[in-house]
Short mmCIF file of C-alpha atoms and ligand atoms in Angstrom, two decimals:
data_model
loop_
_atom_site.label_atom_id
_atom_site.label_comp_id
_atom_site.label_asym_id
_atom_site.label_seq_id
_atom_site.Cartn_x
_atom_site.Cartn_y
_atom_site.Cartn_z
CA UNK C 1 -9.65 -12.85 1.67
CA UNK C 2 -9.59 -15.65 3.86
CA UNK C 3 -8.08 -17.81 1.44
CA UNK C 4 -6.04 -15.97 -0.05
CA UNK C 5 -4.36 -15.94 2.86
CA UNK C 6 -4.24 -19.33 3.38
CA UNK C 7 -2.82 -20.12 -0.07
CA UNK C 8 -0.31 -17.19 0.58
CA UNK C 9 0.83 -18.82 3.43
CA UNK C 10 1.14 -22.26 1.95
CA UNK C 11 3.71 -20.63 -1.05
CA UNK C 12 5.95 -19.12 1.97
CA UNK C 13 6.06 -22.39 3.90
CA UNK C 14 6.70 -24.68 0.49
CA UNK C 15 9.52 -22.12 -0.25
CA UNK C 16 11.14 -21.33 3.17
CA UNK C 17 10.63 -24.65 5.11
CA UNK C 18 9.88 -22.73 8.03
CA UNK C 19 6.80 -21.19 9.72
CA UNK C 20 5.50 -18.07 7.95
CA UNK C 21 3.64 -15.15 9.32
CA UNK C 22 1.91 -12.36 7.56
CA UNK C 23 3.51 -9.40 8.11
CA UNK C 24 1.15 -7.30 5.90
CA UNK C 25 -1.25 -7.72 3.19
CA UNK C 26 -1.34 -4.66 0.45
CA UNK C 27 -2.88 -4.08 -3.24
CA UNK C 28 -6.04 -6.10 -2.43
CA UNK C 29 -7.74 -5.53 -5.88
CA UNK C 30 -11.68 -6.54 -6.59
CA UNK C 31 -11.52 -6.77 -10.15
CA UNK C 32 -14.70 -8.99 -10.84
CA UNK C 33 -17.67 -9.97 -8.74
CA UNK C 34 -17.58 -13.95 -7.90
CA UNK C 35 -21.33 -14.90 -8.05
CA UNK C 36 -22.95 -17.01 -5.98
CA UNK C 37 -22.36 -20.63 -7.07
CA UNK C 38 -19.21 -20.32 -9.34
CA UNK C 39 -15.77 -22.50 -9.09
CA UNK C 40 -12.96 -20.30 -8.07
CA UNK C 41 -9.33 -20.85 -8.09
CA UNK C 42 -6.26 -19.34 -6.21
CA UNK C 43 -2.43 -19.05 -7.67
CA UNK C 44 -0.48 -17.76 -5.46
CA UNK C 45 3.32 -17.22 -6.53
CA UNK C 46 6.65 -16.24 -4.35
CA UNK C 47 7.51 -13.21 -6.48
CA UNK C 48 10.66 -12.45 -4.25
CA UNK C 49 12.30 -13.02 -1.07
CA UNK C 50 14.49 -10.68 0.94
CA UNK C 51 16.12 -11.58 4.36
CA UNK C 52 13.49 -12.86 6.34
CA UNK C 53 10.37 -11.91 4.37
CA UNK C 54 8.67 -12.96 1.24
CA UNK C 55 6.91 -11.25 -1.11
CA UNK C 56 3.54 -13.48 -2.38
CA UNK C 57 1.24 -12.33 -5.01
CA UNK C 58 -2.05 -14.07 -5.37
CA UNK C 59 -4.13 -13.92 -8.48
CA UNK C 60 -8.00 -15.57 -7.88
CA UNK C 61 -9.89 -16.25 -11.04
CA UNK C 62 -13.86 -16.70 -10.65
CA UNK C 63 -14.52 -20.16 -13.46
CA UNK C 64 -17.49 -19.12 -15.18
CA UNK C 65 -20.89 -20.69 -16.83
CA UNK C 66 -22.95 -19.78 -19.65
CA UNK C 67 -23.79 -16.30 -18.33
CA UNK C 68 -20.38 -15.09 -16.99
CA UNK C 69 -16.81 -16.09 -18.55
CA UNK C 70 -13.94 -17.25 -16.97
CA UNK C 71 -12.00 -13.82 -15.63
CA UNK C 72 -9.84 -12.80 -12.54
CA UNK C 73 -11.59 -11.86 -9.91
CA UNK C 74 -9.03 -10.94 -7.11
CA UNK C 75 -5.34 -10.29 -7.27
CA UNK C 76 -2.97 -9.37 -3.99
CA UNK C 77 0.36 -9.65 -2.65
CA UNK C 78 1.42 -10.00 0.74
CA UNK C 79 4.13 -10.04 2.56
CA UNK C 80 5.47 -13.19 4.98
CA UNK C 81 7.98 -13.46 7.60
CA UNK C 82 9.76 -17.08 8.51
CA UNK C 83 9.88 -17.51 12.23
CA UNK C 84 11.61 -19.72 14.63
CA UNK C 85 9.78 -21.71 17.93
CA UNK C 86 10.35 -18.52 19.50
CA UNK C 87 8.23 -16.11 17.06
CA UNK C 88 12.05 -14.60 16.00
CA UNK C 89 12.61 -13.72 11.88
CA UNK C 90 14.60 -16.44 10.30
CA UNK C 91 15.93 -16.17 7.31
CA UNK C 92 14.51 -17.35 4.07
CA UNK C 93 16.01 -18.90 0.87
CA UNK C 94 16.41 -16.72 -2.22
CA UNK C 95 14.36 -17.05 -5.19
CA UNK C 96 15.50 -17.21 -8.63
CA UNK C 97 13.72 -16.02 -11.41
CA UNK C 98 13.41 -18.39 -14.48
CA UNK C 99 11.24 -16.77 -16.83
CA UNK C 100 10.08 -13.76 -18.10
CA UNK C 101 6.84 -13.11 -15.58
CA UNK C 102 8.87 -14.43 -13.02
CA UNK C 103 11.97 -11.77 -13.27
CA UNK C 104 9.28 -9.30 -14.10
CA UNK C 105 7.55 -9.85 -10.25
CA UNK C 106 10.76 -10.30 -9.08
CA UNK C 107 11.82 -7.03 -9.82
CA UNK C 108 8.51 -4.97 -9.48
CA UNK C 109 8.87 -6.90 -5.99
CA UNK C 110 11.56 -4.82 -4.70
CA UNK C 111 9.86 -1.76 -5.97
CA UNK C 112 6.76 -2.79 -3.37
CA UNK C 113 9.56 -3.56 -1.03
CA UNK C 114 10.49 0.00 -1.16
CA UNK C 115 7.04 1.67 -1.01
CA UNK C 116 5.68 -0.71 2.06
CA UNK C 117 8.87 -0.03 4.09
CA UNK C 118 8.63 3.57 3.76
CA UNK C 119 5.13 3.15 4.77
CA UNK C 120 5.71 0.96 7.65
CA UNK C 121 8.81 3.85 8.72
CA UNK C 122 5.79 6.67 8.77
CA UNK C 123 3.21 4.71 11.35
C1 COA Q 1 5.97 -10.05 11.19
C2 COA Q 1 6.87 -10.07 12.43
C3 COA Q 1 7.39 -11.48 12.65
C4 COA Q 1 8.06 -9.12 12.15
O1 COA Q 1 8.81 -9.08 13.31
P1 COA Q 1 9.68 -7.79 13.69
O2 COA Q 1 10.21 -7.97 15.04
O3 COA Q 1 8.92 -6.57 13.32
O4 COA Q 1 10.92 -8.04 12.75
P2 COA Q 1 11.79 -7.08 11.89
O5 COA Q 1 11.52 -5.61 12.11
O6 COA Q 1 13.17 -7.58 12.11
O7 COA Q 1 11.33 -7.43 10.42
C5 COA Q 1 11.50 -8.74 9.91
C6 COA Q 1 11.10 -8.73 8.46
O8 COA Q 1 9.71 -8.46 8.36
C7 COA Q 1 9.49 -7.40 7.46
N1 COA Q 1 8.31 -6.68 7.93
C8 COA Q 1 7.98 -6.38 9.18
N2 COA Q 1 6.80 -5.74 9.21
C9 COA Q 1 6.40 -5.63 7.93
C10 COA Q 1 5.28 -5.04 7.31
N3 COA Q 1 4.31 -4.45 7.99
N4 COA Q 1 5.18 -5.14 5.96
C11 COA Q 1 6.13 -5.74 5.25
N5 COA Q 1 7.24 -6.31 5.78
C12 COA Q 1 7.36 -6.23 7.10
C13 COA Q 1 10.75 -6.56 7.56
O9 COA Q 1 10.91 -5.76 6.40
C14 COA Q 1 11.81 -7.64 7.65
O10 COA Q 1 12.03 -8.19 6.35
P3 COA Q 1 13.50 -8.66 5.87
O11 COA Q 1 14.11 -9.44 6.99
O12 COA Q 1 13.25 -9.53 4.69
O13 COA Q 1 14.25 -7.42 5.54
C15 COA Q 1 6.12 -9.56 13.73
O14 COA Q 1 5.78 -8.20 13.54
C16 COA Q 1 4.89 -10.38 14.02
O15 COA Q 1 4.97 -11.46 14.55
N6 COA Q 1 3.71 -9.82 13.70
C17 COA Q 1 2.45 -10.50 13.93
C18 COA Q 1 2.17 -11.47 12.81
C19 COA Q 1 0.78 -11.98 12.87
O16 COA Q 1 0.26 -12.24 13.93
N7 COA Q 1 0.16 -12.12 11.68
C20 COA Q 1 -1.21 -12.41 11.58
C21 COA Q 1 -1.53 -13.83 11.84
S1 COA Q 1 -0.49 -15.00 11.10
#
C-alpha cells in the first residue's frame, strides 16, 4: 500500500509540476496474493484531472515463477491534490485522453468523482 502510494504520487507530480497530496485513497482491491519472494511491478496512470485534484489508478502485477503465473495482484485509485508552499490547492493541468483505455478511465473517472464527493459531503 505503501508503494502504491508512492508511485501514485510520482504520476501527480510528473503531470502537475507541483507538489501533490493524497486527498483520499478508495477501491483498494486484493485480487491475488504476492508470495514471498516474487518481482512485483506498479503502473500507475493519471486517469483524469479536475481543478485541483487528480484522479490516479494503480494496477500492481505480482511476476511469477514456475509455480504461480504472472497476474495482477492489486489495483487502486486515488485521489491527489497540487499544493502551493503554503499547503493551498493549485490547480492542475488537464489530461487528454488518446486512446481507447485512456478515454475509458477518463470517463469512469468522473463517475468516481461523483460517488467520492457525495461521500466526502455525508462525513
Ligand atoms: C487534500 C487537501 C489539500 C484538500 O484541501 P481542502 O482545503 O479540503 O480543499 P478543497 O475543499 O478546496 O478541495 C480541493 C480539491 O481536493 C478534492 N478533495 C478534497 N478532499 C477530498 C477527498 N477526501 N477525496 C477526494 N477529493 C478530495 C476536492 O474535490 C477538490 O478537488 P477539485 O479542486 O479538483 O475540484 C487537504 O485536505 C489536505 O492537506 N489534507 C491532508 C493531506 C495529507 O496529509 N495527506 C496524507 C499525506 S501526503
Amino acid at each position: 500500500m505503501h508503494w502504491i502510494d508512492i508511485v501514485a504520487a510520482i504520476a501527480a507530480q510528473r503531470h502537475s509540476g507541483m507538489v501533490c497530496v493524497t486527498a483520499s485513497v478508495d477501491n483498494l482491491n486484493f485480487h491475488h496474493a504476492i508470495k514471498l519472494g516474487e518481482v512485483v511491478t506498479l503502473e500507475a496512470s493519471v486517469n483524469r484531472a479536475f481543478r485541483t485534484s487528480m484522479e490516479i489508478g494503480v494496477r500492481v502485477t505480482a511476476h511469477g515463477n514456475a509455480k504461480f503465473p504472472e497476474r495482477k495482484a492489486n489495483s487502486a485509485y486515488l485521489t491527489f491534490v497540487a499544493i502551493d508552499g503554503d499547503g493551498k490547492p493549485q490547480a492542475v493541468p488537464p489530461v487528454e485522453p488518446e486512446t481507447d483505455d485512456q478515454r475509458r478511465r477518463y470517463t469512469e473517472a468522473l463517475q468516481r468523482r461523483e460517488v467520492r464527493l457525495q461521500a466526502r459531503r455525508q462525513e
